[in-house]
Short mmCIF file of C-alpha atoms in Angstrom, two decimals:
data_model
loop_
_atom_site.label_atom_id
_atom_site.label_comp_id
_atom_site.label_asym_id
_atom_site.label_seq_id
_atom_site.Cartn_x
_atom_site.Cartn_y
_atom_site.Cartn_z
CA UNK A 1 0.00 0.00 0.00
CA UNK A 2 1.17 3.53 -0.78
CA UNK A 3 -0.74 5.66 1.70
CA UNK A 4 1.87 5.81 4.45
CA UNK A 5 4.75 6.20 2.02
CA UNK A 6 3.32 9.23 0.21
CA UNK A 7 2.40 10.83 3.54
CA UNK A 8 6.06 10.48 4.51
CA UNK A 9 7.18 11.86 1.15
CA UNK A 10 5.04 14.95 1.75
CA UNK A 11 6.42 15.40 5.27
CA UNK A 12 10.07 14.95 4.24
CA UNK A 13 9.75 17.12 1.16
CA UNK A 14 8.84 20.08 3.36
CA UNK A 15 12.50 20.34 4.42
CA UNK A 16 14.65 18.69 1.74
CA UNK A 17 14.52 16.80 -1.60
CA UNK A 18 13.74 13.08 -1.49
CA UNK A 19 13.75 10.19 -3.95
CA UNK A 20 11.06 7.55 -4.38
CA UNK A 21 12.26 4.29 -5.94
CA UNK A 22 9.55 2.22 -7.68
CA UNK A 23 9.79 -1.27 -9.12
CA UNK A 24 8.56 -0.96 -12.72
CA UNK A 25 8.81 -4.56 -13.87
CA UNK A 26 10.55 -7.81 -13.06
CA UNK A 27 11.75 -11.05 -14.60
CA UNK A 28 11.96 -14.40 -12.88
CA UNK A 29 12.47 -14.82 -9.13
CA UNK A 30 12.79 -11.47 -7.34
CA UNK A 31 12.15 -10.25 -3.79
CA UNK A 32 9.53 -7.60 -4.75
CA UNK A 33 7.17 -7.09 -7.66
CA UNK A 34 5.85 -4.17 -9.69
CA UNK A 35 4.46 -1.42 -7.48
CA UNK A 36 6.87 -1.92 -4.59
CA UNK A 37 8.31 1.42 -3.49
CA UNK A 38 10.74 2.94 -1.03
CA UNK A 39 11.58 6.46 0.07
CA UNK A 40 15.21 7.61 0.32
CA UNK A 41 16.58 10.82 1.78
CA UNK A 42 20.10 12.01 2.50
CA UNK A 43 20.68 9.98 5.66
CA UNK A 44 17.78 7.55 5.85
CA UNK A 45 15.13 5.51 4.09
CA UNK A 46 11.68 4.02 4.59
CA UNK A 47 10.01 0.89 3.17
CA UNK A 48 11.80 -1.60 0.93
CA UNK A 49 12.23 -2.80 -2.65
CA UNK A 50 13.80 -6.08 -1.62
CA UNK A 51 16.67 -5.66 0.83
CA UNK A 52 20.23 -6.92 0.59
CA UNK A 53 22.77 -5.81 -1.99
CA UNK A 54 20.05 -5.03 -4.52
CA UNK A 55 18.45 -2.48 -2.24
CA UNK A 56 21.85 -1.10 -1.27
CA UNK A 57 22.46 -0.30 -4.95
CA UNK A 58 19.06 1.37 -5.21
CA UNK A 59 19.79 3.54 -2.17
CA UNK A 60 23.20 4.44 -3.55
CA UNK A 61 21.69 5.48 -6.89
CA UNK A 62 18.93 7.45 -5.14
CA UNK A 63 21.45 9.39 -3.06
CA UNK A 64 23.49 10.09 -6.16
CA UNK A 65 20.34 11.60 -7.68
CA UNK A 66 19.77 13.68 -4.57
CA UNK A 67 23.25 15.14 -4.95
CA UNK A 68 23.09 15.54 -8.72
CA UNK A 69 19.71 15.98 -10.49
CA UNK A 70 21.27 14.84 -13.77
CA UNK A 71 22.30 11.44 -12.38
CA UNK A 72 20.62 8.31 -13.86
CA UNK A 73 16.94 7.92 -12.98
CA UNK A 74 16.53 4.27 -13.81
CA UNK A 75 18.53 1.17 -12.98
CA UNK A 76 18.39 -2.53 -13.64
CA UNK A 77 19.22 -4.94 -10.86
CA UNK A 78 20.43 -8.35 -12.01
CA UNK A 79 19.93 -11.25 -9.62
CA UNK A 80 21.11 -14.12 -11.79
CA UNK A 81 24.30 -14.98 -9.93
CA UNK A 82 26.75 -13.28 -12.29
CA UNK A 83 29.98 -11.81 -11.01
CA UNK A 84 28.61 -8.26 -10.85
CA UNK A 85 25.03 -9.23 -9.99
CA UNK A 86 23.32 -8.25 -6.75
CA UNK A 87 22.11 -11.75 -5.91
CA UNK A 88 21.36 -15.28 -7.04
CA UNK A 89 17.54 -15.32 -6.95
CA UNK A 90 17.48 -15.87 -10.68
CA UNK A 91 15.62 -12.80 -11.95
CA UNK A 92 16.00 -9.08 -12.59
CA UNK A 93 14.28 -5.84 -11.55
CA UNK A 94 13.87 -2.53 -13.38
CA UNK A 95 13.57 0.37 -10.97
CA UNK A 96 12.73 4.03 -11.57
CA UNK A 97 14.01 6.82 -9.33
CA UNK A 98 11.90 9.96 -8.94
CA UNK A 99 13.55 13.01 -7.35
CA UNK A 100 10.95 15.19 -5.64
CA UNK A 101 11.96 18.80 -5.01
CA UNK A 102 10.39 22.25 -5.05
CA UNK A 103 6.93 23.79 -4.75
CA UNK A 104 5.35 22.10 -7.79
CA UNK A 105 6.46 18.67 -6.63
CA UNK A 106 5.27 19.42 -3.09
CA UNK A 107 1.82 20.32 -4.43
CA UNK A 108 1.63 17.11 -6.48
CA UNK A 109 2.73 14.93 -3.57
CA UNK A 110 0.22 16.64 -1.27
CA UNK A 111 -2.52 15.87 -3.79
CA UNK A 112 -1.50 12.20 -4.02
CA UNK A 113 -1.19 11.84 -0.25
CA UNK A 114 -4.52 13.58 0.34
CA UNK A 115 -6.39 11.37 -2.12
CA UNK A 116 -4.91 8.21 -0.60
CA UNK A 117 -5.82 9.38 2.91
CA UNK A 118 -9.42 9.72 1.70
CA UNK A 119 -9.32 6.11 0.54
CA UNK A 120 -9.04 6.95 -3.15
CA UNK A 121 -6.91 5.13 -5.73
CA UNK A 122 -4.53 7.44 -7.61
CA UNK A 123 -3.27 7.04 -11.18
CA UNK A 124 0.46 7.78 -11.11
CA UNK A 125 1.88 9.18 -14.34
CA UNK A 126 5.25 8.31 -15.81
CA UNK A 127 6.41 11.69 -14.50
CA UNK A 128 5.29 10.75 -10.97
CA UNK A 129 7.48 7.65 -11.18
CA UNK A 130 10.46 9.21 -12.90
CA UNK A 131 9.95 6.77 -15.78
CA UNK A 132 10.11 7.49 -19.47
CA UNK A 133 7.10 5.38 -20.35
CA UNK A 134 5.45 3.65 -17.39
CA UNK A 135 2.56 4.80 -15.22
CA UNK A 136 1.25 2.94 -12.19
CA UNK A 137 -1.46 2.99 -9.55
CA UNK A 138 -1.06 4.14 -5.96
CA UNK A 139 -3.46 2.39 -3.63
CA UNK A 140 -4.75 3.41 -0.20
CA UNK A 141 -4.49 1.11 2.80
CA UNK A 142 -7.09 -1.63 2.96
CA UNK A 143 -9.58 -1.27 5.77
CA UNK A 144 -9.53 -4.01 8.41
CA UNK A 145 -12.83 -4.12 10.28
CA UNK A 146 -12.62 -6.15 13.49
CA UNK A 147 -16.02 -7.02 14.93
CA UNK A 148 -15.75 -7.76 18.62
CA UNK A 149 -13.26 -6.30 21.06
CA UNK A 150 -12.05 -9.26 23.09
CA UNK A 151 -8.57 -10.68 23.66
CA UNK A 152 -8.14 -12.01 20.11
CA UNK A 153 -9.20 -8.65 18.68
CA UNK A 154 -6.62 -6.82 20.82
CA UNK A 155 -3.92 -9.21 19.60
CA UNK A 156 -5.04 -8.84 15.98
CA UNK A 157 -4.98 -5.04 16.24
CA UNK A 158 -1.50 -5.10 17.77
CA UNK A 159 0.00 -7.35 15.09
CA UNK A 160 -1.83 -5.65 12.20
CA UNK A 161 -0.47 -2.18 12.98
CA UNK A 162 2.79 -2.49 10.96
CA UNK A 163 0.98 -4.17 8.05
CA UNK A 164 -0.62 -0.98 6.73
CA UNK A 165 -4.27 -1.54 7.44
CA UNK A 166 -6.76 1.22 8.15
CA UNK A 167 -8.14 -0.50 11.25
CA UNK A 168 -11.64 -0.10 12.69
CA UNK A 169 -13.02 -2.01 15.69
CA UNK A 170 -16.70 -2.40 16.56
CA UNK A 171 -18.29 -3.78 19.72
CA UNK A 172 -21.69 -3.03 21.18
CA UNK A 173 -20.05 -2.48 24.60
CA UNK A 174 -18.56 1.03 24.91
CA UNK A 175 -16.49 0.05 27.97
CA UNK A 176 -14.27 -2.15 25.75
CA UNK A 177 -12.48 0.94 24.52
CA UNK A 178 -11.78 2.86 27.71
CA UNK A 179 -8.22 1.70 28.38
CA UNK A 180 -6.56 2.60 25.07
CA UNK A 181 -6.09 -1.02 24.00
CA UNK A 182 -7.03 -0.09 20.44
CA UNK A 183 -4.85 3.00 20.15
CA UNK A 184 -4.60 4.19 16.56
CA UNK A 185 -7.77 2.42 15.43
CA UNK A 186 -11.17 3.98 14.76
CA UNK A 187 -13.61 2.51 17.28
CA UNK A 188 -17.39 2.16 17.19
CA UNK A 189 -19.83 1.02 19.87
CA UNK A 190 -23.56 0.81 20.42
CA UNK A 191 -26.19 -0.47 18.03
CA UNK A 192 -24.88 -2.84 15.36
CA UNK A 193 -26.07 -0.45 12.66
CA UNK A 194 -23.11 1.73 13.58
CA UNK A 195 -20.99 -0.95 11.93
CA UNK A 196 -22.12 0.55 8.62
CA UNK A 197 -19.85 3.53 9.30
CA UNK A 198 -16.84 1.24 8.89
CA UNK A 199 -18.24 -0.47 5.79
CA UNK A 200 -19.20 2.62 3.77
CA UNK A 201 -15.83 3.29 2.18
CA UNK A 202 -14.16 3.23 -1.21
CA UNK A 203 -11.28 1.26 0.33
CA UNK A 204 -11.01 -2.48 -0.15
CA UNK A 205 -12.31 -3.97 3.08
CA UNK A 206 -11.48 -7.07 5.09
CA UNK A 207 -13.97 -7.93 7.83
CA UNK A 208 -13.09 -10.29 10.67
CA UNK A 209 -15.69 -11.42 13.20
CA UNK A 210 -14.22 -12.24 16.61
CA UNK A 211 -17.34 -11.93 18.73
CA UNK A 212 -17.93 -13.38 22.18
CA UNK A 213 -21.02 -15.39 21.14
CA UNK A 214 -22.96 -16.37 18.05
CA UNK A 215 -25.78 -13.85 18.63
CA UNK A 216 -23.37 -10.98 18.03
CA UNK A 217 -22.16 -12.77 14.88
CA UNK A 218 -25.71 -13.03 13.56
CA UNK A 219 -26.48 -9.37 14.27
CA UNK A 220 -23.22 -8.17 12.71
CA UNK A 221 -23.61 -10.37 9.62
CA UNK A 222 -27.12 -9.08 9.02
CA UNK A 223 -25.76 -5.53 9.11
CA UNK A 224 -22.93 -6.49 6.74
CA UNK A 225 -25.41 -8.14 4.38
CA UNK A 226 -27.60 -5.03 4.37
CA UNK A 227 -24.62 -2.74 3.74
CA UNK A 228 -23.33 -5.00 0.96
CA UNK A 229 -26.71 -5.06 -0.76
CA UNK A 230 -27.16 -1.29 -0.45
CA UNK A 231 -23.68 -0.33 -1.65
CA UNK A 232 -23.08 -3.11 -4.17
CA UNK A 233 -19.60 -3.53 -2.64
CA UNK A 234 -18.85 -6.79 -0.85
CA UNK A 235 -15.88 -7.08 1.51
CA UNK A 236 -12.71 -8.34 -0.15
CA UNK A 237 -12.50 -10.82 2.70
CA UNK A 238 -15.09 -11.86 5.27
CA UNK A 239 -14.13 -14.33 7.96
CA UNK A 240 -15.59 -15.57 11.23
CA UNK A 241 -14.05 -17.31 14.22
CA UNK A 242 -15.75 -20.25 15.89
CA UNK A 243 -16.28 -23.98 15.98
CA UNK A 244 -18.02 -25.66 13.06
CA UNK A 245 -21.12 -26.17 15.22
CA UNK A 246 -21.26 -22.49 16.15
CA UNK A 247 -20.77 -21.50 12.52
CA UNK A 248 -23.62 -23.80 11.48
CA UNK A 249 -25.87 -22.16 14.10
CA UNK A 250 -25.00 -18.73 12.71
CA UNK A 251 -25.80 -19.77 9.14
CA UNK A 252 -29.14 -21.25 10.21
CA UNK A 253 -30.06 -18.09 12.10
CA UNK A 254 -29.26 -15.79 9.16
CA UNK A 255 -32.13 -17.04 7.04
CA UNK A 256 -32.65 -14.81 3.98
CA UNK A 257 -29.45 -12.87 4.67
CA UNK A 258 -27.31 -15.98 4.18
CA UNK A 259 -26.97 -15.86 0.33
CA UNK A 260 -25.40 -12.38 0.51
CA UNK A 261 -22.71 -13.88 2.70
CA UNK A 262 -21.78 -16.92 0.61
CA UNK A 263 -18.15 -15.82 0.54
CA UNK A 264 -17.71 -15.97 4.30
CA UNK A 265 -14.70 -18.00 5.40
CA UNK A 266 -15.29 -19.91 8.60
CA UNK A 267 -13.37 -20.93 10.52
CA UNK A 268 -11.13 -18.06 9.47
CA UNK A 269 -7.35 -17.92 9.21
CA UNK A 270 -4.71 -20.39 8.13
CA UNK A 271 -4.52 -23.67 10.06
CA UNK A 272 -1.36 -23.55 12.18
CA UNK A 273 -2.69 -25.12 15.36
CA UNK A 274 -3.15 -21.66 16.92
CA UNK A 275 -4.52 -21.48 20.47
CA UNK A 276 -3.45 -18.22 22.14
CA UNK A 277 -4.86 -14.83 21.05
CA UNK A 278 -1.62 -13.81 19.37
CA UNK A 279 -1.25 -17.17 17.62
CA UNK A 280 -4.80 -16.81 16.33
CA UNK A 281 -3.97 -13.27 15.17
CA UNK A 282 -0.94 -14.59 13.26
CA UNK A 283 -3.11 -17.19 11.49
CA UNK A 284 -5.67 -14.51 10.52
CA UNK A 285 -3.05 -12.05 9.28
CA UNK A 286 -1.33 -14.77 7.25
CA UNK A 287 -4.64 -15.33 5.47
CA UNK A 288 -5.19 -11.61 4.93
CA UNK A 289 -1.70 -11.23 3.45
CA UNK A 290 -2.45 -14.11 1.08
CA UNK A 291 -5.64 -12.34 0.01
CA UNK A 292 -3.76 -9.04 -0.36
CA UNK A 293 -1.21 -10.66 -2.64
CA UNK A 294 -3.94 -12.54 -4.51
CA UNK A 295 -2.50 -15.84 -3.41
CA UNK A 296 -5.72 -17.11 -1.97
#
């Protein structure tokens, strides 16, 4: 996701030029694919285009461009095991370097960052990338909607924070949120219809039900079904925790709402024998990463 990166570009650009490195295309086995980006400034960097010697060469080229605007703006990283190659993965990467500097660039970056913060997808031009011929798409963070605010939800929120989700948590009990356990997340409580506030978004949405009993699951799923039908936008992922018997009870109770929710994954997560809240959170996030990368 690009939302955090372009916000950082805007913040850094206020005081000094920066370079954004973007993977344009790849061949064979490589550590990152098209759309991966990193930010480089004079004495630091953020995000990654693959790590190791390959990334070291990208950073070196980016800093050369910071010092000299006429330095090369594109490089090819070979990873085929040759004497001068940056690795032995077996592939190659073509990377564009975009030097951002000055008032016009600051205005463009602010526009990109603002659109992403609103949950909008942004068409990046070749000029935005520093490429002669390639445009790309900058995407906002996906929204992770956690329904239920128990121990597993706390663990999921904690582990999801570095994974660039726009996290919302809903529970009908307002006292679940009084101790700051969900710091950084948007929280909702009260009637289940308030859950719609998290679902009405242009962002791609992943919804995870971690409720304390099946009645809350039924109520939440009815609200999700209504929101899906009204908006025409189904969650990218919808999963529910629980035993197979509990899940069967939920499906039976849904009645006419059930067909709208055919895509629900239950039990959710990847089977790793998880038992503790944080183990369960790892299994859920592994599944969400697979969905994000279109591997599942």
